[in-house]
CSV table of C-alpha atoms and ligand atoms in Angstrom, one decimal:
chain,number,residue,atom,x,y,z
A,1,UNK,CA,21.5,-15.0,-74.4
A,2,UNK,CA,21.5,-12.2,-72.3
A,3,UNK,CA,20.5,-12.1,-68.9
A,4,UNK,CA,16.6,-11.6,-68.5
A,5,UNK,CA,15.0,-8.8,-67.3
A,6,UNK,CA,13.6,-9.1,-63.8
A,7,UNK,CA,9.9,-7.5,-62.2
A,8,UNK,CA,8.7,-8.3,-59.2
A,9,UNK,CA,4.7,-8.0,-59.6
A,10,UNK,CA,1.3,-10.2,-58.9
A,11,UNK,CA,-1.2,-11.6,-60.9
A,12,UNK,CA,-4.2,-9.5,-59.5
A,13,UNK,CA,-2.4,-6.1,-60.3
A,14,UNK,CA,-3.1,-4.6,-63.6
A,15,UNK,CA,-0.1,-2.9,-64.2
A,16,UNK,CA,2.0,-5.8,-63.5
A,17,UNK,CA,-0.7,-8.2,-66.2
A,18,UNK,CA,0.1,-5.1,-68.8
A,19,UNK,CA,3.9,-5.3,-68.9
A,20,UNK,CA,3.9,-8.9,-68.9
A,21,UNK,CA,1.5,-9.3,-71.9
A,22,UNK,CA,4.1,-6.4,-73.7
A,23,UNK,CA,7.3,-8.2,-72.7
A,24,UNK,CA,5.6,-11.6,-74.2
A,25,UNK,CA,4.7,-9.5,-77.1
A,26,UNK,CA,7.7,-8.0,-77.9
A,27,UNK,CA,9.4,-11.2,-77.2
A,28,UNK,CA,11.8,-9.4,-74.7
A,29,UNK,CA,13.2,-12.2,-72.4
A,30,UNK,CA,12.1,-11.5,-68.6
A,31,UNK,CA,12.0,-13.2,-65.0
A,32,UNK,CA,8.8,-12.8,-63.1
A,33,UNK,CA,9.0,-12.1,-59.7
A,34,UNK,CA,5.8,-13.1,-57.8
A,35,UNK,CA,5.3,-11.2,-54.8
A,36,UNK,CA,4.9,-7.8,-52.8
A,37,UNK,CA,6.9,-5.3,-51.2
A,38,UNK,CA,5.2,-6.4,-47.8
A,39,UNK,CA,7.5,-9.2,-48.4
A,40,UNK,CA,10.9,-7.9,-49.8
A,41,UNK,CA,13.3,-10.6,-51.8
A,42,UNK,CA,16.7,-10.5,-50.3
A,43,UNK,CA,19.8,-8.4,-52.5
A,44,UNK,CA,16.6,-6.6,-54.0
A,45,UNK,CA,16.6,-2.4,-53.6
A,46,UNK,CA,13.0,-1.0,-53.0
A,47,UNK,CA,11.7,1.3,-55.3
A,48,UNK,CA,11.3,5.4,-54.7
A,49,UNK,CA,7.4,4.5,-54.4
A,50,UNK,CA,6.5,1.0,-53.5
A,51,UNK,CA,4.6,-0.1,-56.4
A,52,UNK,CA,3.5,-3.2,-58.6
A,53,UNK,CA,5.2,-4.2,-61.0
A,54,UNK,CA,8.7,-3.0,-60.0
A,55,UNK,CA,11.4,-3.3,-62.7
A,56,UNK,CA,14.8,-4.8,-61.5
A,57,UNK,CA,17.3,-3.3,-64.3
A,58,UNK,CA,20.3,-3.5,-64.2
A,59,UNK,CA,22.7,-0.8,-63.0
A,60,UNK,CA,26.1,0.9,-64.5
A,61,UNK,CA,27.5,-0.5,-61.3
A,62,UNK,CA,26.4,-4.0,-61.5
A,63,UNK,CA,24.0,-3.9,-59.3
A,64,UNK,CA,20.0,-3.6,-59.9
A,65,UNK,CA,17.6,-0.4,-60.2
A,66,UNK,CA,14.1,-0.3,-58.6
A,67,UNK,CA,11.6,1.5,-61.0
A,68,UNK,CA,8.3,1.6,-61.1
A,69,UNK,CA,5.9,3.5,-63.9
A,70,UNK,CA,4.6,1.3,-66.5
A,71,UNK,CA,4.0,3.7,-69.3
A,72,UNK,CA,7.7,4.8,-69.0
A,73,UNK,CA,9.0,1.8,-68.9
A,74,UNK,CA,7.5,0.9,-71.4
A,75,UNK,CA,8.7,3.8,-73.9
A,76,UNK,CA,12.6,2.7,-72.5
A,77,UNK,CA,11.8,-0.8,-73.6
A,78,UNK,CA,10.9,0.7,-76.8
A,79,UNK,CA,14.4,2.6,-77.1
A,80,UNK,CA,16.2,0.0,-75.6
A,81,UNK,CA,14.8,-3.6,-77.6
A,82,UNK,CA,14.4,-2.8,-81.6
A,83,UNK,CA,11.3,-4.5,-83.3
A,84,UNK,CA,8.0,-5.6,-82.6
A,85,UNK,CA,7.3,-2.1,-81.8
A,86,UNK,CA,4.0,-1.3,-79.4
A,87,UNK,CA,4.0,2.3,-80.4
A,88,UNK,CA,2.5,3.1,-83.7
A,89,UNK,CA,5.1,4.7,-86.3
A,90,UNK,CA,2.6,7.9,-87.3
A,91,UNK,CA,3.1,10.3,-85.0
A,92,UNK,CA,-0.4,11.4,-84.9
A,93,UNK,CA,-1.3,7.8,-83.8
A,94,UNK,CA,1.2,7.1,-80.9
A,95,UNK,CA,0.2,10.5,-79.7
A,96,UNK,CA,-3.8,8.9,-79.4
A,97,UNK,CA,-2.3,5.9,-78.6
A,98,UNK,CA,-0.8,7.9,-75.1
A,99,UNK,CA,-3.8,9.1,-74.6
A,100,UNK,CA,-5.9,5.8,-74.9
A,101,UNK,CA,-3.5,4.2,-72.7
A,102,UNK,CA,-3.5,7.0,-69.8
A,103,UNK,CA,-7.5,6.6,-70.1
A,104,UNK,CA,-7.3,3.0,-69.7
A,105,UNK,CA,-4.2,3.4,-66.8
A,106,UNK,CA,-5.8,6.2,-64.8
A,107,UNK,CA,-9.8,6.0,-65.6
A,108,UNK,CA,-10.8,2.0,-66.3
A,109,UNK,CA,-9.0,1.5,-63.2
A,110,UNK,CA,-11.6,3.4,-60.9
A,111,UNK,CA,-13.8,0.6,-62.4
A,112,UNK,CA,-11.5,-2.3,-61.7
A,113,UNK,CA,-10.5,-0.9,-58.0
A,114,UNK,CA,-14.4,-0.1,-57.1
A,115,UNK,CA,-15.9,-4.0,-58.8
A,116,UNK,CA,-13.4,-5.7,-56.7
A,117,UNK,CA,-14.0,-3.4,-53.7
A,118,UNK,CA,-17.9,-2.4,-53.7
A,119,UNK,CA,-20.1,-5.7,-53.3
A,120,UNK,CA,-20.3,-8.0,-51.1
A,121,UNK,CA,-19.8,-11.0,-53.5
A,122,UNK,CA,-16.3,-9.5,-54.7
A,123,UNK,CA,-14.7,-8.4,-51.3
A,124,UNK,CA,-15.3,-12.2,-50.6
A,125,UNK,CA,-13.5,-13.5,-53.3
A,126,UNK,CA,-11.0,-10.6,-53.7
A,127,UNK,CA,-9.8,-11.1,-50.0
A,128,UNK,CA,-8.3,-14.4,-49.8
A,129,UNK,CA,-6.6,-13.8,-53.6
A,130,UNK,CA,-4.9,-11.2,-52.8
A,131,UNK,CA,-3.3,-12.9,-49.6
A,132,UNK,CA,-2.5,-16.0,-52.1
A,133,UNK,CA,-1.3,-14.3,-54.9
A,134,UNK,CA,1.5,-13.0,-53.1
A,135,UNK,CA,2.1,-15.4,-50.3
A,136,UNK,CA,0.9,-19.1,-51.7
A,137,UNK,CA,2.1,-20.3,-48.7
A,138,UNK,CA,0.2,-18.3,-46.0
A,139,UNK,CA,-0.7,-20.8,-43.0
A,140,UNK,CA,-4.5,-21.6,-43.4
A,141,UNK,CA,-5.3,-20.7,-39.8
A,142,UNK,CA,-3.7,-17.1,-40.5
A,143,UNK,CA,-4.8,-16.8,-44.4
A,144,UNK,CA,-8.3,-15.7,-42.8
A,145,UNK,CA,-7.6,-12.9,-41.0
A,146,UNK,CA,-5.1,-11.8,-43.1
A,147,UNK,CA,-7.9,-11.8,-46.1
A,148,UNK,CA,-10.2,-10.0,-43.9
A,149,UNK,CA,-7.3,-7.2,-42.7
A,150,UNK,CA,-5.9,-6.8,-46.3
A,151,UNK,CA,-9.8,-6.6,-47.6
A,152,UNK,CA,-10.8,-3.6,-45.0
A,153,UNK,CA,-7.8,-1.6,-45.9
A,154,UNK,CA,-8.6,-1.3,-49.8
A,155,UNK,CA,-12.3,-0.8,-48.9
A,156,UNK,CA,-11.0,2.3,-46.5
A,157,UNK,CA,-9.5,3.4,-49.8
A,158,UNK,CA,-12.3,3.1,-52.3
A,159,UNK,CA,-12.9,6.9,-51.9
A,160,UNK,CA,-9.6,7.4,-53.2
A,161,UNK,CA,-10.6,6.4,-56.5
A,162,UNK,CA,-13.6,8.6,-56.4
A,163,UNK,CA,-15.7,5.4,-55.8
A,164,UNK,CA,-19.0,5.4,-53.6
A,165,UNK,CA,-22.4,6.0,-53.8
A,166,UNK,CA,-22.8,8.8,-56.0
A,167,UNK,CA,-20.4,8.0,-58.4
A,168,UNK,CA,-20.7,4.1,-58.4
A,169,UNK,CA,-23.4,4.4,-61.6
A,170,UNK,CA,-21.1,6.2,-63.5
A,171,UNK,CA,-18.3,4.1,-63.5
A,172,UNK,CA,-20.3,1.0,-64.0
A,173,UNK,CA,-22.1,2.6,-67.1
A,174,UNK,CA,-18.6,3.9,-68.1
A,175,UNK,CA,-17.3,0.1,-67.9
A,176,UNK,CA,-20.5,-1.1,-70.0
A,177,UNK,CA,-20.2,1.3,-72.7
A,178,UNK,CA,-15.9,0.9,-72.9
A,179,UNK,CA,-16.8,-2.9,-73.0
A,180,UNK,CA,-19.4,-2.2,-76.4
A,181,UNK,CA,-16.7,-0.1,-78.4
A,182,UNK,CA,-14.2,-2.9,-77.8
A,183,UNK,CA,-16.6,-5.3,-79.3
A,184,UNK,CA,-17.1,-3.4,-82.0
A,185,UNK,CA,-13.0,-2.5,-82.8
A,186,UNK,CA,-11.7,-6.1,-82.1
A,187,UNK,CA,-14.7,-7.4,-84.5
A,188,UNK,CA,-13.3,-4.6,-87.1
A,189,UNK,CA,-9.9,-4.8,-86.7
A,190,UNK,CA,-8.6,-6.9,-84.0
A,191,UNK,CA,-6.6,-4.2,-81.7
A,192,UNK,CA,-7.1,0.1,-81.2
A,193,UNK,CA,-4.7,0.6,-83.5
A,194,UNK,CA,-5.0,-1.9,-86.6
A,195,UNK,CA,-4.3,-5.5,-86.6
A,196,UNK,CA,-1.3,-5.4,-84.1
A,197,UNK,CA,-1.1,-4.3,-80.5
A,198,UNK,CA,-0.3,-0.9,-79.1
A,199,UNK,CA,0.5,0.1,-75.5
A,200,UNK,CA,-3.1,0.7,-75.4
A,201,UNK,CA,-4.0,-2.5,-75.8
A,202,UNK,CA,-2.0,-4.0,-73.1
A,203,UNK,CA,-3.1,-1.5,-70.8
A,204,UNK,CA,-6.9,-1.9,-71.2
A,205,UNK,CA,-5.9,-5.7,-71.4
A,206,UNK,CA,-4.0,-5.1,-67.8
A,207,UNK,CA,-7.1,-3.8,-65.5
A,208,UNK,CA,-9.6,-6.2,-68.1
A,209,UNK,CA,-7.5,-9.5,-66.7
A,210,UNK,CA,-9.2,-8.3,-63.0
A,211,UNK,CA,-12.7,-7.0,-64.6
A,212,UNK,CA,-13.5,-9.5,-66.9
A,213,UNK,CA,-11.4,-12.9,-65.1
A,214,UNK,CA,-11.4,-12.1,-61.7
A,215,UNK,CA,-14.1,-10.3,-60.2
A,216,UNK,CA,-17.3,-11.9,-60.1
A,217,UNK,CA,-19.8,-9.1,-60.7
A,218,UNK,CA,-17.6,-7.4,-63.5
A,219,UNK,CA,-16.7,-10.5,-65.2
A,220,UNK,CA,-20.5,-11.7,-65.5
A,221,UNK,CA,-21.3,-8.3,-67.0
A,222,UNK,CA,-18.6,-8.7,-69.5
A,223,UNK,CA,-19.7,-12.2,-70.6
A,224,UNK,CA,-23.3,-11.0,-70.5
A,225,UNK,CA,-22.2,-7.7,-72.7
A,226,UNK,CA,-19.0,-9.0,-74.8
A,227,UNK,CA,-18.2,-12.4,-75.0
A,228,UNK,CA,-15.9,-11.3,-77.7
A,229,UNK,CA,-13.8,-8.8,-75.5
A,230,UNK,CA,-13.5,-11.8,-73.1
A,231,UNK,CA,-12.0,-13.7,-75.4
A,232,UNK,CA,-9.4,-11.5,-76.2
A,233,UNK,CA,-8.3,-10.6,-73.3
A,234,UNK,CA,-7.7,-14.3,-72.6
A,235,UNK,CA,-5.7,-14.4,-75.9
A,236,UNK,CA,-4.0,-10.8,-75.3
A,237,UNK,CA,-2.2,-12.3,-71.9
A,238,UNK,CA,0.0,-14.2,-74.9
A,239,UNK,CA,0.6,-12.5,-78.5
A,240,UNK,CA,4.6,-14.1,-79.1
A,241,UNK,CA,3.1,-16.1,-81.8
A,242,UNK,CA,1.6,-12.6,-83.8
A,243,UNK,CA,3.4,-11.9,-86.8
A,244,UNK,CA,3.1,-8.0,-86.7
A,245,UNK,CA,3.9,-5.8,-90.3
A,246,UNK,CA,4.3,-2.2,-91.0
A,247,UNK,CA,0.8,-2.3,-92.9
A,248,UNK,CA,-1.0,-3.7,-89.9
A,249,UNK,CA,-1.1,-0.4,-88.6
A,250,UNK,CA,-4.0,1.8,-88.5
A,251,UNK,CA,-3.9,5.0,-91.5
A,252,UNK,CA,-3.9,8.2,-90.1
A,253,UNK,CA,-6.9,8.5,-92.8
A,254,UNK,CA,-9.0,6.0,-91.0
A,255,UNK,CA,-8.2,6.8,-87.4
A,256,UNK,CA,-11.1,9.5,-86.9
A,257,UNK,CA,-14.0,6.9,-88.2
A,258,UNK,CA,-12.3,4.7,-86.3
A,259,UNK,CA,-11.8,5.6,-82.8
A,260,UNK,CA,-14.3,8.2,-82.5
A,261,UNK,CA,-16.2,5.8,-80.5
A,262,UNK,CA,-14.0,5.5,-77.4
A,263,UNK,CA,-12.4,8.7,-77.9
A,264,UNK,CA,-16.1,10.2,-77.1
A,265,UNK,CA,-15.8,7.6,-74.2
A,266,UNK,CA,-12.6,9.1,-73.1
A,267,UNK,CA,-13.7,12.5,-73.7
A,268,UNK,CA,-17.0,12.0,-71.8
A,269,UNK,CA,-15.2,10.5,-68.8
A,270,UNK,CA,-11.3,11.2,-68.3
A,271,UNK,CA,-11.1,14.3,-70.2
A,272,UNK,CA,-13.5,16.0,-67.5
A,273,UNK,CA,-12.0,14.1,-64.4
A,274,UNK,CA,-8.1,15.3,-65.8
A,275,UNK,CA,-9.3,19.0,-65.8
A,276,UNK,CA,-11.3,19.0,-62.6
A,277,UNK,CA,-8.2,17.8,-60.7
A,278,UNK,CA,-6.3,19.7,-62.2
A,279,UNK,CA,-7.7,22.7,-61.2
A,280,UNK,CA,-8.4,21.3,-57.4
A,281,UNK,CA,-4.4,21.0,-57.5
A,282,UNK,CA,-3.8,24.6,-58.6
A,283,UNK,CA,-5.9,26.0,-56.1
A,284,UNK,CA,-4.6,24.1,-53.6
A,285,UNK,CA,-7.5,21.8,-53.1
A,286,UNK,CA,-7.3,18.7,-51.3
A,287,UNK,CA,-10.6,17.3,-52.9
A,288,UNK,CA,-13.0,18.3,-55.3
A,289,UNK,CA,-16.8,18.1,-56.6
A,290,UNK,CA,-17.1,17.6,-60.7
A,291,UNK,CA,-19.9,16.8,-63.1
A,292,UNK,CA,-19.0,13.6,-65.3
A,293,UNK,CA,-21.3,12.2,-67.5
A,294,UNK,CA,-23.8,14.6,-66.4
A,295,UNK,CA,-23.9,13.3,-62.6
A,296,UNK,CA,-22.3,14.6,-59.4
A,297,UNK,CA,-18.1,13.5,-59.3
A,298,UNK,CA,-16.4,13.6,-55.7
A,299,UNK,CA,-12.8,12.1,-54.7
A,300,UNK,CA,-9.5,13.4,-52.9
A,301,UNK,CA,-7.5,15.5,-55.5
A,302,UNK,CA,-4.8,13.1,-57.0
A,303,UNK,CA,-1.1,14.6,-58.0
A,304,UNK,CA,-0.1,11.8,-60.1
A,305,UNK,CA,-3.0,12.7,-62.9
A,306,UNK,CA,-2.3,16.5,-62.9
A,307,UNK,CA,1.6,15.2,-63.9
A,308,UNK,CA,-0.4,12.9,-66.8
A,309,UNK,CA,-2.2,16.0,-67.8
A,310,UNK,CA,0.9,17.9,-68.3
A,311,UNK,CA,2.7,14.9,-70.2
A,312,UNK,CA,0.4,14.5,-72.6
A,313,UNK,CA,0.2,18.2,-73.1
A,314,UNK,CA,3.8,18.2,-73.8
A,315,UNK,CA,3.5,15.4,-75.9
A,316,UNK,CA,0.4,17.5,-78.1
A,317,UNK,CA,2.7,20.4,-77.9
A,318,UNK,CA,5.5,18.7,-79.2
A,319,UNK,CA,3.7,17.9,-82.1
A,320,UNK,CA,4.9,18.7,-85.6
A,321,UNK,CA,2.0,21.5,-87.0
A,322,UNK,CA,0.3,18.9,-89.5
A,323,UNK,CA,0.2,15.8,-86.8
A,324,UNK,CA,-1.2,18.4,-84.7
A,325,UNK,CA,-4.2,19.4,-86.7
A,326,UNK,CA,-4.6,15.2,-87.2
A,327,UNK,CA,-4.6,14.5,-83.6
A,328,UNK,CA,-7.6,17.8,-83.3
A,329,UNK,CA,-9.5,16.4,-86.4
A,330,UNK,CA,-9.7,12.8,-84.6
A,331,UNK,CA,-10.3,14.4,-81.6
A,332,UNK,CA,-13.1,16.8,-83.1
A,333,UNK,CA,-16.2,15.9,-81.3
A,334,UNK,CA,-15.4,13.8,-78.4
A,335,UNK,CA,-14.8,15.9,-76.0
A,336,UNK,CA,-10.6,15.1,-75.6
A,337,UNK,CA,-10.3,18.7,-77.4
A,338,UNK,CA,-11.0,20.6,-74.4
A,339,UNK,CA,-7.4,18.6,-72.5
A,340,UNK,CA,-5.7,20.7,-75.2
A,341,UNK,CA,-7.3,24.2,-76.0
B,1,GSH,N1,1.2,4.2,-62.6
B,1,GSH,C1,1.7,3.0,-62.0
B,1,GSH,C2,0.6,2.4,-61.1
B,1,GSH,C3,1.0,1.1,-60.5
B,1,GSH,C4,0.1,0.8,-59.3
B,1,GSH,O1,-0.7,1.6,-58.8
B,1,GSH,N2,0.2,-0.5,-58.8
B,1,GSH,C5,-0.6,-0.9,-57.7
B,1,GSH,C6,-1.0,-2.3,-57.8
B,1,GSH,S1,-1.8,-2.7,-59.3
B,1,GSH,C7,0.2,-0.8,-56.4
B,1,GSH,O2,1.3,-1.2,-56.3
B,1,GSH,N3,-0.4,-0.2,-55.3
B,1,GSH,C8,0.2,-0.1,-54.1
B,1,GSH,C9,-0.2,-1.1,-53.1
B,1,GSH,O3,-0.9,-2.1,-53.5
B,1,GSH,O4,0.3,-1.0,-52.0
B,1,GSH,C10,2.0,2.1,-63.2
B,1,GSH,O5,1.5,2.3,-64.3
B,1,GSH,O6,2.8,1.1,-63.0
């Protein structure tokens, strides 16, 4: 056996819940770091940008590379491990399937950062997790203030987000409606894509393991609204046992019927947040106003989504003519056209 691959991550950050639900997928042997980079392991190099999860793989010179990213890493996993693929074989479908996963990596989690952040209920129980998640050993008479210190400094960053008072409705409508079309697709078929998995799927599943298990206010809306997408996400967090074939995948035939539904969800959301920023960024904005789902959008200007803007414009424009016009006809009508006109 070969040696497994090592992340360093914590159970209340998304991104690290996503890779570890692929890995377990794809059966690709791992070692799971719990922690932060407040508290560095020994013999460990720190990442470019200090994020959760950080990858640990290993170098030509036998040592160990920091990288962050999840979507990435994730498409390197793919080139690197054969089988159990997460990326649908059309290309027309992986293409969606990038775009579903962005939406669900850079949108959904301006609903999972502002239910743990925005009431009072969830601060209180979002404080002293975070401290324990990465430190289970905190002394109790510090674990308080420490709570309290870590607590004040991602409510100082909820505006980051785009999360306050004008936009709070729309992202808890947005997290209502996303929670409905999941219903509906894993009643149909079980995952976005068909019977098996895509990167999609773990990334909704990723900010969905804070939203609908962890924070009290989301997670009582999601039983309330789908007991169903509970339930999967509880079952998603393990999928080693799935069995996945060629013809579990989604046709391209049936993809517009399909995933109309949250593509208009992306479309009505993402698509106009991506363009807005983007054009803060080229004119040298440091913020900027928007309209999303016909109500007033505010936040800083973000240089990370402009990059996923231009990725998956590449990735349309890399797009052999027919896939091209299949990716347009599933996106006719959802309002995801306008990323790519
Ligand atoms: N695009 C990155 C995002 C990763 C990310 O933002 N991780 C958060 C935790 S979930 C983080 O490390 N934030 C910095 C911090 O907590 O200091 C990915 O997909 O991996």
């Amino acid at each position: 056996m070969s040696a497994p691959l090592e992340l360093m991550g914590a159970p209340g950050s998304p991104y690290t819940r996503k890779m570890l639900a692929l890995l377990r997928y794809r059966r690709i042997p791992y070692a799971m770091l719990w922690g932060g980079h407040q508290r560095p392991a020994p013999g460990y190099p720190e990442p470019k940008v200090k994020l959760l999860p950080t990858f640990y793989f290993p170098s030509s010179d036998g040592g160990k590379d920091a990288v962050v990213d999840s979507t990435p890493i994730a498409r390197r996993l793919e080139r690197d491990v054969a089988g159990r693929s997460a990326l649908p074989n059309d290309p027309a479908l992986a293409f969606l399937n990038d775009l579903i996963e962005d939406y669900a990596d850079e949108w959904l989690t301006k609903a999972m950062f502002h239910f743990r952040w925005a009431h009072e209920d969830d601060i209180a129980n979002a404080g002293p997790l975070l401290i324990f998640w990465s430190i289970p050993n905190a002394p109790r008479e510090n674990a308080e203030a420490m709570a309290t210190a870590i607590s004040k400094r991602q409510i100082d960053r909820l505006y980051v987000v785009g999360s306050n008072a004008v936009t709070a409705k729309t992202i808890e409508d947005s997290y209502v409606r996303l929670l409905m079309i999941l219903d509906d697709i894993i009643e149909a078929r079980g995952f976005v894509f068909g019977d098996r998995p895509a990167t999609a799927d773990f990334a909704l599943y990723g900010q969905l393991t804070q939203l609908a298990q962890v924070e009290p206010t989301s997670s009582a809306l999601t039983r309330r609204t789908a007991p169903r997408v509970r339930a999967w996400v509880d079952r998603v967090e393990d999928l080693s046992g799935l069995a996945p074939q060629d013809a579990d995948w989604l046709q391209r035939g049936e993809a517009r019927a399909a995933l109309a539904p949250l593509l208009a969800e992306v479309g009505r959301v993402y698509a106009p947040f991506l363009i807005a920023n983007a054009r803060a960024a080229q004119a040298g904005q440091d913020s900027f106003e928007a309209e999303i789902d016909g109500r007033p959008w505010a936040q800083p200007t973000f240089a990370y989504q402009v990059k996923c803007l231009a990725a998956l414009r590449a990735g349309f424009a890399a797009l052999a003519g027919p896939d091209q016009a299949a990716v347009r006809d599933s996106l006719a009508d959802t309002g995801c056209g306008a990323l790519f006109n």
